[in-house]
XYZ file of C-alpha atoms in Angstrom:
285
model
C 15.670 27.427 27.753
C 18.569 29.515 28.882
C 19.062 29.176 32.751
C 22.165 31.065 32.623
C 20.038 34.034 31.870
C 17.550 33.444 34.087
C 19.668 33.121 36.906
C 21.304 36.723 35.996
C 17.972 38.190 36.372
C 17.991 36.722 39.863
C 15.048 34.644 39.344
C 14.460 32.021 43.119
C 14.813 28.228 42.612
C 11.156 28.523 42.926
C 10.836 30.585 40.165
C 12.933 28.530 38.132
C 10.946 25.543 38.468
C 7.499 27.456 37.559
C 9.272 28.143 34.395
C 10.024 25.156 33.725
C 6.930 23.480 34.773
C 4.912 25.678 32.235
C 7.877 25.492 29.723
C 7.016 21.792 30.218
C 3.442 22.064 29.955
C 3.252 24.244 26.828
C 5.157 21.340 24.971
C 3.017 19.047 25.686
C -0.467 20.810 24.963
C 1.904 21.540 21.651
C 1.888 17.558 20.946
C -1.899 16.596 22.087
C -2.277 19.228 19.399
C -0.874 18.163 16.896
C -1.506 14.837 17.308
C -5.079 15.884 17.303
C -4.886 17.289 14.339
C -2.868 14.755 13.060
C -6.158 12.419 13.622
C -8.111 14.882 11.656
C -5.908 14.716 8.906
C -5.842 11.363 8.335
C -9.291 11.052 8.605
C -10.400 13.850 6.189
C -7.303 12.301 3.551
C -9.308 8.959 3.916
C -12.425 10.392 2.924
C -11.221 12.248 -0.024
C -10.815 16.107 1.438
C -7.587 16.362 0.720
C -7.289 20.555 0.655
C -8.870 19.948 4.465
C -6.385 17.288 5.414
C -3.370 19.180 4.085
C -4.318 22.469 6.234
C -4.729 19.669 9.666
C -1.496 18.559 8.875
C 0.141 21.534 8.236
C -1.734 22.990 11.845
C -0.217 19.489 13.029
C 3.364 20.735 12.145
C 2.831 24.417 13.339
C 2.126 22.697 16.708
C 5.017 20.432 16.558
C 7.552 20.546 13.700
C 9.194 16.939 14.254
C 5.690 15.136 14.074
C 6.644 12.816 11.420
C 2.869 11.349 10.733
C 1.808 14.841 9.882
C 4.643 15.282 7.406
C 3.820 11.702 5.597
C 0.407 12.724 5.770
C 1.192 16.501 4.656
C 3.177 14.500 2.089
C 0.508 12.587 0.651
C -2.009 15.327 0.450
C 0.660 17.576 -2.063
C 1.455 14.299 -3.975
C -2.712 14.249 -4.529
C -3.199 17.743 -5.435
C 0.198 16.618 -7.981
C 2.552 18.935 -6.542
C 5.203 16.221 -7.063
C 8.322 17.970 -5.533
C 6.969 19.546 -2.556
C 5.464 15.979 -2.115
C 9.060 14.668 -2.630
C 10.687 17.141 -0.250
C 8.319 16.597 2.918
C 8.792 12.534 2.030
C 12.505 12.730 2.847
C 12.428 14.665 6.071
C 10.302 11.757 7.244
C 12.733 9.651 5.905
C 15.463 11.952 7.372
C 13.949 11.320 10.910
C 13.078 7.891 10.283
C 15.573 5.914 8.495
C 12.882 2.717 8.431
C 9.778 5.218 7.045
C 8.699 2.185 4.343
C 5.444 4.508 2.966
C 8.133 7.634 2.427
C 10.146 5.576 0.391
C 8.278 3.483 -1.415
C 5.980 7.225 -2.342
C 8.952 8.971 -3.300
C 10.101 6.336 -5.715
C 7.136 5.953 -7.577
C 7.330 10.364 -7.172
C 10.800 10.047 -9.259
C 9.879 7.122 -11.739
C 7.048 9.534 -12.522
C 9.545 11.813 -12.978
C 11.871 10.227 -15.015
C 14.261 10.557 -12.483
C 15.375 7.054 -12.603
C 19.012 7.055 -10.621
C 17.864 8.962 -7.898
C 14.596 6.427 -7.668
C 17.327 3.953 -7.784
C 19.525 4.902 -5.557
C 16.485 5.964 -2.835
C 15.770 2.382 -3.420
C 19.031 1.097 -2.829
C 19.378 3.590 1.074
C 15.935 1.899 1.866
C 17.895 -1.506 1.516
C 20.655 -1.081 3.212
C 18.047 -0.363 6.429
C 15.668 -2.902 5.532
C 17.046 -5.783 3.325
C 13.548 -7.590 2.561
C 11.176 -4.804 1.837
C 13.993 -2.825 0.733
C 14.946 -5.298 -2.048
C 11.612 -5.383 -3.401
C 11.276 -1.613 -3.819
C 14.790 -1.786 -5.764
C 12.975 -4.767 -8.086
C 10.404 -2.563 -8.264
C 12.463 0.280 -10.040
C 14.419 -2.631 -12.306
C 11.591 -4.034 -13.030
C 9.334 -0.253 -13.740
C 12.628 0.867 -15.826
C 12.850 -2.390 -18.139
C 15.151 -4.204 -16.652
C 13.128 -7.349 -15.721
C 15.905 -9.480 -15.707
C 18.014 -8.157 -13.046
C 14.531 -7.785 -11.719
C 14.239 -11.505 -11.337
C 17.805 -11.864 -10.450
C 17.060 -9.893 -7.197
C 13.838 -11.696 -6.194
C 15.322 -14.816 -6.811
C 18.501 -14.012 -4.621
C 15.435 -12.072 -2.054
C 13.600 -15.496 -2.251
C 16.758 -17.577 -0.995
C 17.532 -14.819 1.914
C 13.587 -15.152 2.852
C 12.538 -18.369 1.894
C 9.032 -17.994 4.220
C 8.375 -14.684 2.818
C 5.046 -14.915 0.749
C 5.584 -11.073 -0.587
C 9.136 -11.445 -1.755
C 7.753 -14.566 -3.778
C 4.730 -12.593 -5.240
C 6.946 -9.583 -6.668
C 9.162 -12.545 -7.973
C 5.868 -14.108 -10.134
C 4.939 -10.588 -10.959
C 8.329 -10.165 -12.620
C 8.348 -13.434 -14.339
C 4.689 -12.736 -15.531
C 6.447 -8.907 -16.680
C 9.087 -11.247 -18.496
C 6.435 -13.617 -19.921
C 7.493 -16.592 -18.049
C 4.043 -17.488 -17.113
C 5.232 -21.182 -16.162
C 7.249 -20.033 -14.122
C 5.152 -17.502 -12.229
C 2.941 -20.146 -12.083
C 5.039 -22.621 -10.176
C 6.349 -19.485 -7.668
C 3.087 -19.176 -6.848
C 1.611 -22.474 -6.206
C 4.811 -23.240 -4.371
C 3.762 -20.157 -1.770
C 0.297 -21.926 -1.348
C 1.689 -25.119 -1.115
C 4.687 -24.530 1.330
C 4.310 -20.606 3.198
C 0.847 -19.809 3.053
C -1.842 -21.907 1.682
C -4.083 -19.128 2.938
C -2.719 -16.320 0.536
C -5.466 -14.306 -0.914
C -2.696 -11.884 -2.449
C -0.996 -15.303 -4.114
C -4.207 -16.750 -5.481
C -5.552 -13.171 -7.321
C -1.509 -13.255 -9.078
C -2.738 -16.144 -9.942
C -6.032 -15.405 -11.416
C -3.842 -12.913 -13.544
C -1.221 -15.496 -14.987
C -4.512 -17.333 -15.521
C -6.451 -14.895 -17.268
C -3.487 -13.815 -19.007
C -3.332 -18.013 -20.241
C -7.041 -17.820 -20.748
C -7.053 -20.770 -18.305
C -10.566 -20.477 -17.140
C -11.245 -23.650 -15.626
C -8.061 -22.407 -13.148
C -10.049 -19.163 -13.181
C -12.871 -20.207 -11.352
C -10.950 -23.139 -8.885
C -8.766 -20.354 -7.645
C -11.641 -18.092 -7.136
C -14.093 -21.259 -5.056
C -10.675 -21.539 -2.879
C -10.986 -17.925 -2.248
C -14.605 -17.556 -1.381
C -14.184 -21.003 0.889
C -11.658 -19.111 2.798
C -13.205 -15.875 3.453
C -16.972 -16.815 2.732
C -18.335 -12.919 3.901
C -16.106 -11.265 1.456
C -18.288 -9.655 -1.243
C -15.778 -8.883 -3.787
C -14.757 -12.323 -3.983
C -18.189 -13.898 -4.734
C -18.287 -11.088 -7.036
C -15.206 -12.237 -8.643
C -16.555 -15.723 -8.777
C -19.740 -15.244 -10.121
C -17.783 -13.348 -12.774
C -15.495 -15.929 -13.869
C -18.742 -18.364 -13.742
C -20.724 -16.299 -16.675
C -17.241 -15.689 -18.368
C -17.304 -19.731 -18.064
C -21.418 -19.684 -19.088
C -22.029 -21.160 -16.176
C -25.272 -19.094 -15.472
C -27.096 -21.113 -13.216
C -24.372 -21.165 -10.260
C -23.496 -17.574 -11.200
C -27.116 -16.384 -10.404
C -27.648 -18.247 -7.327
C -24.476 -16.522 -5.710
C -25.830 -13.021 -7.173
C -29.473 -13.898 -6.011
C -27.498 -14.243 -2.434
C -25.812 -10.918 -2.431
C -28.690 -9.209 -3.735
C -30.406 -9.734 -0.821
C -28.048 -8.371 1.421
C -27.015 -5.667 -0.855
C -29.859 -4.940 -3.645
C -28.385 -2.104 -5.178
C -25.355 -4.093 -6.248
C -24.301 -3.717 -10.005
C -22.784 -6.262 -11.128
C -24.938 -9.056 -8.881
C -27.979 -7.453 -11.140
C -26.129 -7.201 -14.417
C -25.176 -11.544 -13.809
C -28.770 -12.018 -13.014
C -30.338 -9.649 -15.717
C -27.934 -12.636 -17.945
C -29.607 -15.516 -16.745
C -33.182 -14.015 -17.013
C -32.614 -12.465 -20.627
C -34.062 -14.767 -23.416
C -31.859 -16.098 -25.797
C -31.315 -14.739 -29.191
């Protein structure tokens, strides 16, 4: 606002405080605005309408340019209608106003690995570490690890894992590089260490380790990771799912039914709970 001018037109104090008081005013009905149709856009992206979210974040913007979740959102909805570099642009100017944007980043590497862009991923990678060492590091394994280069992969994680020794993630992007590498002992051991010495209650350590298993054909291990998984969150669905999957792959009908049977109750129109009870109830040839 230029008060120099206004005072030339010879404007009271009074008058001069109106302005400002609607000035005021105006910029803040601006950002309830947009923030309200910030909240539409996020919920219409998490239902799937992404040409409706993009045009509430883009309203969002109009209302306030410097609203950075309407430009991450406005962001995602071009990267999901595959309009990579507009996607790309809008992710760093929310990286531009926010130097610690982790979703920005990490969206606008996987944008220019798509792209075969692979210094600039790199080097995105690298900014994002210098703010944020941990999560930043893993984003840089990431691109190694994307662009072949598994071995300096590992190198990082390992070096992340003695900087963050109590850091369950920065030891479950080391195993997935050591499974990349075929070191499945190894992963193995990374793993079980995080359940035996940082989190014992790691869901996201025990399915890496359903993969090194299935990937062993271990299914004995299989199904003992799974029970320690459904023990620990007994109302998740998906696990028992899981379970009673790795019990038929095991022929173990009879316990793989009963769980089904359980969750068909609840939830009759379940696929896969019918298909493992359809097994148990279909003659043998």
């Amino acid at each position: 606002m230029n008060f120099d001018s206004i005072r030339r037109h010879g404007l009271s104090g009074y008058a001069i405080a109106t302005v400002c008081l609607l000035a005021a005013l105006a910029m803040g009905c601006g950002g309830r605005r947009s923030q309200q149709q910030t909240d539409i856009g996020n919920t219409l992206l998490s239902i799937g309408k992404v040409a409706e979210a993009r045009q509430a974040f883009e309203r969002a913007l109009e209302a306030n340019p410097e609203n950075n979740e309407a430009e991450l959102g406005l962001a995602h909805c071009l990267a999901a209608q595959d309009n990579l570099e507009d996607a790309l642009t809008h992710y760093r100017r929310v990286i531009e106003r926010d130097a610690a944007a982790e979703t920005a980043y990490v969206e606008a590497v996987r944008i220019l690995l798509r792209r075969e862009r692979v210094a600039e991923a790199r080097e995105l990678a690298k900014a994002f570490e210098q703010v944020d060492p941990e999560n930043g590091g893993m984003l840089h394994a990431f691109v190694l690890r994307s662009t072949g280069q598994t071995d300096q992969a590992i190198a990082l994680l390992e070096d992340l894992a003695r900087q963050f020794p109590e850091s369950a993630d920065v030891h479950i992007g080391l195993a997935t590089a050591q499974m990349a590498a075929n070191e499945d002992a190894a992963a193995v051991e990374t793993l079980e260490a995080i359940l035996d010495t940082i989190d014992p209650d790691s869901l996201s350590a025990r399915m890496k380790l359903v993969e090194v298993y299935q990937k062993q054909g271990n299914l004995d291990a299989i199904v003992a990771q799974f029970r320690q998984m459904v023990e620990q969150s007994p109302n998740d669905l998906g696990l028992q799912l899981a379970l009673a999957r790795s019990l038929v792959d095991q022929s173990e009908y009879t316990e793989a039914e009963e769980i089904a049977r359980a969750i068909l109750a609840d939830f009759p129109e379940s696929g896969w709970a019918n298909y493992v009870c359809l097994l148990y109830t279909s003659p043998s040839p």
